[in-house]
Amino acid sequence: MKRFFQSVERDQSFKKMTIKPPNDAAAGAAAAAPEPPVDGDDAWREPSKFMSWNANSLLLRLKKNREELMGLVQRLDPDIIAIQEVRIPAAGRKGEPKNQGDIKDDTNVAREDKQIVTRAFSALPLSNYRVWWSLSENKYGGTALLVKKRFNPVSITFSLDAGTNKHETDGRVVLAEFQSFSLLNTYVPNNGWKDDEQGFQRRQKWDQRMLDFVSRSSKKPLIWCGDLNVSHEEIDVSHPQFFQNARLPGYMPPNSEDLGQPGFTAAERQRFSKLLKLGDLVDSYRWLHKEQEFDCGFTWSGHPVGKYHGKRMRIDYFLLSRQLLPHLTSSDIHGHGIEMEGFYGSDHCPITMELSPVSFSQGKPKDCIDGII
């Protein structure tokens, strides 16, 4: 979500884990060969444990919250980690084309920052993952996808558009295809407060492109995760009336459906409903958690000082194709309370989803029929 407040650093821990690092330059390459089957299992297994987090600057988290972050990954032990808003600039000199798959290192400050990231990804538990970056040209936006080295993606791309491996502006997309499903990690543009090119119009164009994306026929189910910058229903915000009536002082949107807090306008929520319906996608958290959990049912929290104190929204999701529902075992939010426990310095907390494992024997999914689980 667009930053309106300073981040607050808190501490909390979870589960257990094991992992291994990325190659800084390997951003757009296909994954390396998978490791041999473990524990005598002769079947290949797909990733089944997923984590997503808007880090509100992964670089800052590695500087200020590294130990807590490493402990979090160690305990949760995800097979895939999707990160949004990494806020690490792409490689390339000023005025030259940027390499959005690699980290900037052409200045002393940039080299120091890259070294911080490289060291973190060279140490356990992060060293058990390969990482693919889609970075912005400046310190804004950007996404990353970390995949345990035992898993072998069929392909990794960086755009919503078919047939291209170009990166999205601001590095907003990493799309990974596996044998049994595709996983889309996005940092969705904030709606903003105004009807201009950086506000409503930009978000409308993005939502239309997402409609086109989910409409394209695919034999594989989709998992779509990340900071989607929308609270779908009233149950997804702590104070519905407050967010519905929020406005930019001195400005009234031309259309009433655009009035309100970015992420909770009627227009955004309607378009999100259309996306879910057209893509036959299910909100995994709401599927398993029908009632509002006021202490731990939100993923973004406002600054603890001022009018946004205690105001919270659920804008981070794991959506999945309906045919994956029989495999859904858990979908959880790992932060809670207005004091932002479990947010690890960000204004978003991590979320996780787990599926019952899908096995492959001789390269063919055991649980699939005609390519669909």
mmCIF file of N, CA, C and O in Angstrom, residues 217-291:
data_model
loop_
_atom_site.group_PDB
_atom_site.id
_atom_site.type_symbol
_atom_site.label_atom_id
_atom_site.label_comp_id
_atom_site.label_asym_id
_atom_site.label_seq_id
_atom_site.Cartn_x
_atom_site.Cartn_y
_atom_site.Cartn_z
ATOM 1 N N SER A 217 -6.868 -18.102 -21.397
ATOM 2 C CA SER A 217 -7.033 -19.510 -21.069
ATOM 3 C C SER A 217 -5.700 -20.096 -20.621
ATOM 4 O O SER A 217 -4.647 -19.816 -21.180
ATOM 5 N N SER A 218 -5.762 -20.907 -19.591
ATOM 6 C CA SER A 218 -4.574 -21.583 -19.082
ATOM 7 C C SER A 218 -4.979 -22.944 -18.544
ATOM 8 O O SER A 218 -6.018 -23.082 -17.908
ATOM 9 N N LYS A 219 -4.153 -23.927 -18.812
ATOM 10 C CA LYS A 219 -4.449 -25.260 -18.306
ATOM 11 C C LYS A 219 -4.056 -25.405 -16.842
ATOM 12 O O LYS A 219 -4.424 -26.390 -16.200
ATOM 13 N N LYS A 220 -3.293 -24.442 -16.343
ATOM 14 C CA LYS A 220 -2.805 -24.562 -14.970
ATOM 15 C C LYS A 220 -3.548 -23.616 -14.032
ATOM 16 O O LYS A 220 -3.805 -22.466 -14.383
ATOM 17 N N PRO A 221 -3.858 -24.074 -12.829
ATOM 18 C CA PRO A 221 -4.453 -23.192 -11.827
ATOM 19 C C PRO A 221 -3.488 -22.070 -11.459
ATOM 20 O O PRO A 221 -2.271 -22.188 -11.632
ATOM 21 N N LEU A 222 -4.043 -20.997 -10.922
ATOM 22 C CA LEU A 222 -3.261 -19.820 -10.563
ATOM 23 C C LEU A 222 -3.290 -19.589 -9.058
ATOM 24 O O LEU A 222 -4.340 -19.711 -8.424
ATOM 25 N N ILE A 223 -2.137 -19.267 -8.509
ATOM 26 C CA ILE A 223 -2.030 -18.699 -7.161
ATOM 27 C C ILE A 223 -1.560 -17.264 -7.352
ATOM 28 O O ILE A 223 -0.500 -17.029 -7.930
ATOM 29 N N TRP A 224 -2.352 -16.325 -6.889
ATOM 30 C CA TRP A 224 -2.016 -14.901 -7.014
ATOM 31 C C TRP A 224 -1.845 -14.339 -5.615
ATOM 32 O O TRP A 224 -2.774 -14.379 -4.806
ATOM 33 N N CYS A 225 -0.655 -13.823 -5.337
ATOM 34 C CA CYS A 225 -0.382 -13.322 -3.990
ATOM 35 C C CYS A 225 0.279 -11.954 -4.045
ATOM 36 O O CYS A 225 0.727 -11.499 -5.093
ATOM 37 N N GLY A 226 0.320 -11.306 -2.898
ATOM 38 C CA GLY A 226 1.021 -10.042 -2.785
ATOM 39 C C GLY A 226 0.193 -8.962 -2.128
ATOM 40 O O GLY A 226 -0.872 -9.211 -1.554
ATOM 41 N N ASP A 227 0.712 -7.748 -2.220
ATOM 42 C CA ASP A 227 0.001 -6.553 -1.773
ATOM 43 C C ASP A 227 -0.914 -6.146 -2.924
ATOM 44 O O ASP A 227 -0.471 -5.546 -3.891
ATOM 45 N N LEU A 228 -2.196 -6.483 -2.812
ATOM 46 C CA LEU A 228 -3.152 -6.202 -3.879
ATOM 47 C C LEU A 228 -3.845 -4.864 -3.683
ATOM 48 O O LEU A 228 -4.676 -4.464 -4.497
ATOM 49 N N ASN A 229 -3.537 -4.180 -2.597
ATOM 50 C CA ASN A 229 -3.976 -2.801 -2.371
ATOM 51 C C ASN A 229 -5.483 -2.615 -2.487
ATOM 52 O O ASN A 229 -5.946 -1.608 -3.045
ATOM 53 N N VAL A 230 -6.248 -3.576 -1.964
ATOM 54 C CA VAL A 230 -7.698 -3.426 -1.912
ATOM 55 C C VAL A 230 -8.230 -4.252 -0.743
ATOM 56 O O VAL A 230 -7.760 -5.367 -0.504
ATOM 57 N N SER A 231 -9.163 -3.699 -0.017
ATOM 58 C CA SER A 231 -9.914 -4.438 0.997
ATOM 59 C C SER A 231 -11.276 -4.744 0.392
ATOM 60 O O SER A 231 -12.078 -3.831 0.162
ATOM 61 N N HIS A 232 -11.540 -6.003 0.143
ATOM 62 C CA HIS A 232 -12.670 -6.398 -0.668
ATOM 63 C C HIS A 232 -14.013 -6.081 -0.013
ATOM 64 O O HIS A 232 -14.936 -5.580 -0.659
ATOM 65 N N GLU A 233 -14.156 -6.382 1.274
ATOM 66 C CA GLU A 233 -15.433 -6.236 1.951
ATOM 67 C C GLU A 233 -15.261 -5.450 3.245
ATOM 68 O O GLU A 233 -14.151 -5.249 3.726
ATOM 69 N N GLU A 234 -16.385 -5.030 3.826
ATOM 70 C CA GLU A 234 -16.322 -4.266 5.076
ATOM 71 C C GLU A 234 -15.624 -5.049 6.181
ATOM 72 O O GLU A 234 -14.954 -4.470 7.037
ATOM 73 N N ILE A 235 -15.780 -6.367 6.161
ATOM 74 C CA ILE A 235 -15.144 -7.211 7.163
ATOM 75 C C ILE A 235 -13.619 -7.132 7.085
ATOM 76 O O ILE A 235 -12.917 -7.502 8.031
ATOM 77 N N ASP A 236 -13.104 -6.617 5.969
ATOM 78 C CA ASP A 236 -11.656 -6.561 5.738
ATOM 79 C C ASP A 236 -11.013 -5.266 6.214
ATOM 80 O O ASP A 236 -9.819 -5.054 5.978
ATOM 81 N N VAL A 237 -11.775 -4.406 6.861
ATOM 82 C CA VAL A 237 -11.220 -3.189 7.459
ATOM 83 C C VAL A 237 -11.716 -3.074 8.895
ATOM 84 O O VAL A 237 -12.783 -3.586 9.245
ATOM 85 N N SER A 238 -10.950 -2.388 9.704
ATOM 86 C CA SER A 238 -11.316 -2.267 11.119
ATOM 87 C C SER A 238 -12.420 -1.242 11.345
ATOM 88 O O SER A 238 -13.239 -1.402 12.258
ATOM 89 N N HIS A 239 -12.446 -0.184 10.536
ATOM 90 C CA HIS A 239 -13.400 0.902 10.732
ATOM 91 C C HIS A 239 -14.001 1.296 9.371
ATOM 92 O O HIS A 239 -13.542 2.258 8.743
ATOM 93 N N PRO A 240 -14.997 0.544 8.893
ATOM 94 C CA PRO A 240 -15.533 0.783 7.546
ATOM 95 C C PRO A 240 -15.977 2.217 7.290
ATOM 96 O O PRO A 240 -15.666 2.784 6.238
ATOM 97 N N GLN A 241 -16.695 2.818 8.227
ATOM 98 C CA GLN A 241 -17.201 4.172 8.002
ATOM 99 C C GLN A 241 -16.064 5.175 7.874
ATOM 100 O O GLN A 241 -16.096 6.079 7.027
ATOM 101 N N PHE A 242 -15.037 5.013 8.701
ATOM 102 C CA PHE A 242 -13.869 5.894 8.625
ATOM 103 C C PHE A 242 -13.237 5.827 7.244
ATOM 104 O O PHE A 242 -12.942 6.863 6.628
ATOM 105 N N PHE A 243 -13.008 4.611 6.730
ATOM 106 C CA PHE A 243 -12.347 4.450 5.439
ATOM 107 C C PHE A 243 -13.257 4.875 4.278
ATOM 108 O O PHE A 243 -12.771 5.417 3.286
ATOM 109 N N GLN A 244 -14.550 4.646 4.397
ATOM 110 C CA GLN A 244 -15.465 5.054 3.334
ATOM 111 C C GLN A 244 -15.523 6.573 3.185
ATOM 112 O O GLN A 244 -15.672 7.097 2.075
ATOM 113 N N ASN A 245 -15.392 7.284 4.289
ATOM 114 C CA ASN A 245 -15.533 8.742 4.279
ATOM 115 C C ASN A 245 -14.200 9.482 4.167
ATOM 116 O O ASN A 245 -14.190 10.718 4.123
ATOM 117 N N ALA A 246 -13.094 8.765 4.146
ATOM 118 C CA ALA A 246 -11.784 9.415 4.033
ATOM 119 C C ALA A 246 -11.691 10.185 2.717
ATOM 120 O O ALA A 246 -12.207 9.752 1.687
ATOM 121 N N ARG A 247 -11.054 11.320 2.754
ATOM 122 C CA ARG A 247 -10.909 12.127 1.541
ATOM 123 C C ARG A 247 -9.692 13.023 1.654
ATOM 124 O O ARG A 247 -9.166 13.289 2.736
ATOM 125 N N LEU A 248 -9.214 13.473 0.505
ATOM 126 C CA LEU A 248 -8.113 14.417 0.436
ATOM 127 C C LEU A 248 -8.683 15.814 0.650
ATOM 128 O O LEU A 248 -9.597 16.233 -0.078
ATOM 129 N N PRO A 249 -8.198 16.551 1.632
ATOM 130 C CA PRO A 249 -8.743 17.889 1.894
ATOM 131 C C PRO A 249 -8.720 18.765 0.641
ATOM 132 O O PRO A 249 -7.719 18.837 -0.068
ATOM 133 N N GLY A 250 -9.862 19.365 0.341
ATOM 134 C CA GLY A 250 -9.958 20.279 -0.792
ATOM 135 C C GLY A 250 -10.210 19.615 -2.129
ATOM 136 O O GLY A 250 -10.220 20.295 -3.161
ATOM 137 N N TYR A 251 -10.386 18.281 -2.132
ATOM 138 C CA TYR A 251 -10.602 17.596 -3.408
ATOM 139 C C TYR A 251 -11.788 16.649 -3.293
ATOM 140 O O TYR A 251 -11.883 15.872 -2.334
ATOM 141 N N MET A 252 -12.692 16.692 -4.278
ATOM 142 C CA MET A 252 -13.820 15.771 -4.349
ATOM 143 C C MET A 252 -13.751 15.021 -5.671
ATOM 144 O O MET A 252 -13.762 15.638 -6.741
ATOM 145 N N PRO A 253 -13.645 13.682 -5.649
ATOM 146 C CA PRO A 253 -13.586 12.910 -6.896
ATOM 147 C C PRO A 253 -14.807 13.172 -7.771
ATOM 148 O O PRO A 253 -15.916 13.368 -7.250
ATOM 149 N N PRO A 254 -14.634 13.187 -9.098
ATOM 150 C CA PRO A 254 -15.765 13.419 -10.002
ATOM 151 C C PRO A 254 -16.867 12.370 -9.842
ATOM 152 O O PRO A 254 -18.042 12.677 -10.010
ATOM 153 N N ASN A 255 -16.476 11.133 -9.539
ATOM 154 C CA ASN A 255 -17.438 10.053 -9.388
ATOM 155 C C ASN A 255 -17.487 9.602 -7.929
ATOM 156 O O ASN A 255 -16.437 9.380 -7.310
ATOM 157 N N SER A 256 -18.688 9.435 -7.408
ATOM 158 C CA SER A 256 -18.852 9.109 -5.999
ATOM 159 C C SER A 256 -18.234 7.772 -5.628
ATOM 160 O O SER A 256 -17.794 7.573 -4.493
ATOM 161 N N GLU A 257 -18.173 6.830 -6.597
ATOM 162 C CA GLU A 257 -17.612 5.510 -6.280
ATOM 163 C C GLU A 257 -16.101 5.554 -6.069
ATOM 164 O O GLU A 257 -15.491 4.582 -5.617
ATOM 165 N N ASP A 258 -15.471 6.694 -6.407
ATOM 166 C CA ASP A 258 -14.037 6.850 -6.173
ATOM 167 C C ASP A 258 -13.744 7.560 -4.850
ATOM 168 O O ASP A 258 -12.583 7.821 -4.535
ATOM 169 N N LEU A 259 -14.770 7.848 -4.083
ATOM 170 C CA LEU A 259 -14.588 8.524 -2.798
ATOM 171 C C LEU A 259 -14.173 7.514 -1.744
ATOM 172 O O LEU A 259 -14.707 6.417 -1.674
ATOM 173 N N GLY A 260 -13.215 7.882 -0.904
ATOM 174 C CA GLY A 260 -12.823 7.019 0.202
ATOM 175 C C GLY A 260 -11.332 6.763 0.242
ATOM 176 O O GLY A 260 -10.562 7.249 -0.594
ATOM 177 N N GLN A 261 -10.955 6.004 1.237
ATOM 178 C CA GLN A 261 -9.553 5.621 1.415
ATOM 179 C C GLN A 261 -9.074 4.804 0.225
ATOM 180 O O GLN A 261 -9.758 3.872 -0.215
ATOM 181 N N PRO A 262 -7.897 5.133 -0.358
ATOM 182 C CA PRO A 262 -7.350 4.265 -1.397
ATOM 183 C C PRO A 262 -7.280 2.827 -0.893
ATOM 184 O O PRO A 262 -6.780 2.556 0.190
ATOM 185 N N GLY A 263 -7.820 1.921 -1.682
ATOM 186 C CA GLY A 263 -7.907 0.530 -1.274
ATOM 187 C C GLY A 263 -9.272 0.135 -0.756
ATOM 188 O O GLY A 263 -9.557 -1.055 -0.601
ATOM 189 N N PHE A 264 -10.152 1.147 -0.513
ATOM 190 C CA PHE A 264 -11.488 0.820 -0.005
ATOM 191 C C PHE A 264 -12.575 1.639 -0.690
ATOM 192 O O PHE A 264 -13.656 1.825 -0.152
ATOM 193 N N THR A 265 -12.298 2.134 -1.884
ATOM 194 C CA THR A 265 -13.337 2.833 -2.629
ATOM 195 C C THR A 265 -14.271 1.803 -3.262
ATOM 196 O O THR A 265 -13.884 0.651 -3.520
ATOM 197 N N ALA A 266 -15.491 2.214 -3.521
ATOM 198 C CA ALA A 266 -16.462 1.303 -4.133
ATOM 199 C C ALA A 266 -15.984 0.829 -5.504
ATOM 200 O O ALA A 266 -16.178 -0.335 -5.876
ATOM 201 N N ALA A 267 -15.342 1.724 -6.259
ATOM 202 C CA ALA A 267 -14.884 1.365 -7.596
ATOM 203 C C ALA A 267 -13.835 0.250 -7.549
ATOM 204 O O ALA A 267 -13.903 -0.717 -8.322
ATOM 205 N N GLU A 268 -12.860 0.367 -6.650
ATOM 206 C CA GLU A 268 -11.824 -0.661 -6.526
ATOM 207 C C GLU A 268 -12.418 -1.992 -6.102
ATOM 208 O O GLU A 268 -12.062 -3.057 -6.635
ATOM 209 N N ARG A 269 -13.311 -1.949 -5.146
ATOM 210 C CA ARG A 269 -13.906 -3.185 -4.616
ATOM 211 C C ARG A 269 -14.767 -3.873 -5.671
ATOM 212 O O ARG A 269 -14.781 -5.100 -5.779
ATOM 213 N N GLN A 270 -15.470 -3.087 -6.472
ATOM 214 C CA GLN A 270 -16.282 -3.668 -7.547
ATOM 215 C C GLN A 270 -15.403 -4.329 -8.604
ATOM 216 O O GLN A 270 -15.707 -5.422 -9.095
ATOM 217 N N ARG A 271 -14.314 -3.662 -8.967
ATOM 218 C CA ARG A 271 -13.418 -4.251 -9.962
ATOM 219 C C ARG A 271 -12.755 -5.516 -9.425
ATOM 220 O O ARG A 271 -12.542 -6.488 -10.169
ATOM 221 N N PHE A 272 -12.460 -5.530 -8.138
ATOM 222 C CA PHE A 272 -11.864 -6.720 -7.527
ATOM 223 C C PHE A 272 -12.853 -7.889 -7.552
ATOM 224 O O PHE A 272 -12.477 -9.032 -7.858
ATOM 225 N N SER A 273 -14.117 -7.605 -7.264
ATOM 226 C CA SER A 273 -15.154 -8.646 -7.345
ATOM 227 C C SER A 273 -15.226 -9.220 -8.752
ATOM 228 O O SER A 273 -15.361 -10.445 -8.942
ATOM 229 N N LYS A 274 -15.130 -8.354 -9.736
ATOM 230 C CA LYS A 274 -15.183 -8.797 -11.135
ATOM 231 C C LYS A 274 -13.979 -9.679 -11.458
ATOM 232 O O LYS A 274 -14.124 -10.700 -12.168
ATOM 233 N N LEU A 275 -12.809 -9.308 -10.949
ATOM 234 C CA LEU A 275 -11.607 -10.108 -11.157
ATOM 235 C C LEU A 275 -11.766 -11.509 -10.584
ATOM 236 O O LEU A 275 -11.438 -12.517 -11.227
ATOM 237 N N LEU A 276 -12.271 -11.583 -9.355
ATOM 238 C CA LEU A 276 -12.451 -12.883 -8.707
ATOM 239 C C LEU A 276 -13.421 -13.753 -9.501
ATOM 240 O O LEU A 276 -13.187 -14.950 -9.706
ATOM 241 N N LYS A 277 -14.513 -13.142 -9.953
ATOM 242 C CA LYS A 277 -15.531 -13.897 -10.677
ATOM 243 C C LYS A 277 -15.018 -14.368 -12.030
ATOM 244 O O LYS A 277 -15.154 -15.551 -12.389
ATOM 245 N N LEU A 278 -14.408 -13.458 -12.779
ATOM 246 C CA LEU A 278 -13.953 -13.805 -14.119
ATOM 247 C C LEU A 278 -12.818 -14.821 -14.076
ATOM 248 O O LEU A 278 -12.744 -15.726 -14.910
ATOM 249 N N GLY A 279 -11.938 -14.689 -13.095
ATOM 250 C CA GLY A 279 -10.816 -15.619 -12.984
ATOM 251 C C GLY A 279 -11.136 -16.871 -12.201
ATOM 252 O O GLY A 279 -10.278 -17.751 -12.068
ATOM 253 N N ASP A 280 -12.373 -16.956 -11.664
ATOM 254 C CA ASP A 280 -12.779 -18.077 -10.806
ATOM 255 C C ASP A 280 -11.751 -18.261 -9.690
ATOM 256 O O ASP A 280 -11.274 -19.372 -9.423
ATOM 257 N N LEU A 281 -11.445 -17.148 -9.038
ATOM 258 C CA LEU A 281 -10.450 -17.124 -7.969
ATOM 259 C C LEU A 281 -11.135 -17.027 -6.609
ATOM 260 O O LEU A 281 -12.185 -16.406 -6.473
ATOM 261 N N VAL A 282 -10.496 -17.613 -5.607
ATOM 262 C CA VAL A 282 -11.042 -17.640 -4.256
ATOM 263 C C VAL A 282 -10.047 -17.001 -3.296
ATOM 264 O O VAL A 282 -8.836 -17.256 -3.376
ATOM 265 N N ASP A 283 -10.545 -16.174 -2.407
ATOM 266 C CA ASP A 283 -9.750 -15.561 -1.348
ATOM 267 C C ASP A 283 -9.502 -16.630 -0.284
ATOM 268 O O ASP A 283 -10.400 -16.986 0.475
ATOM 269 N N SER A 284 -8.288 -17.148 -0.223
ATOM 270 C CA SER A 284 -8.008 -18.308 0.636
ATOM 271 C C SER A 284 -8.233 -18.000 2.113
ATOM 272 O O SER A 284 -8.750 -18.849 2.856
ATOM 273 N N TYR A 285 -7.856 -16.801 2.547
ATOM 274 C CA TYR A 285 -8.032 -16.459 3.964
ATOM 275 C C TYR A 285 -9.509 -16.388 4.320
ATOM 276 O O TYR A 285 -9.949 -16.966 5.321
ATOM 277 N N ARG A 286 -10.295 -15.690 3.509
ATOM 278 C CA ARG A 286 -11.712 -15.535 3.832
ATOM 279 C C ARG A 286 -12.464 -16.857 3.671
ATOM 280 O O ARG A 286 -13.463 -17.093 4.352
ATOM 281 N N TRP A 287 -11.977 -17.743 2.816
ATOM 282 C CA TRP A 287 -12.597 -19.054 2.667
ATOM 283 C C TRP A 287 -12.518 -19.837 3.974
ATOM 284 O O TRP A 287 -13.448 -20.560 4.350
ATOM 285 N N LEU A 288 -11.395 -19.685 4.676
ATOM 286 C CA LEU A 288 -11.183 -20.440 5.913
ATOM 287 C C LEU A 288 -11.554 -19.657 7.168
ATOM 288 O O LEU A 288 -11.745 -20.256 8.233
ATOM 289 N N HIS A 289 -11.630 -18.337 7.051
ATOM 290 C CA HIS A 289 -11.926 -17.480 8.216
ATOM 291 C C HIS A 289 -13.150 -16.636 7.867
ATOM 292 O O HIS A 289 -13.013 -15.526 7.352
ATOM 293 N N LYS A 290 -14.320 -17.166 8.148
ATOM 294 C CA LYS A 290 -15.563 -16.509 7.732
ATOM 295 C C LYS A 290 -15.873 -15.265 8.545
ATOM 296 O O LYS A 290 -16.479 -14.311 8.034
ATOM 297 N N GLU A 291 -15.479 -15.256 9.803
ATOM 298 C CA GLU A 291 -15.785 -14.137 10.683
ATOM 299 C C GLU A 291 -14.586 -13.200 10.800
ATOM 300 O O GLU A 291 -13.437 -13.600 10.607
#
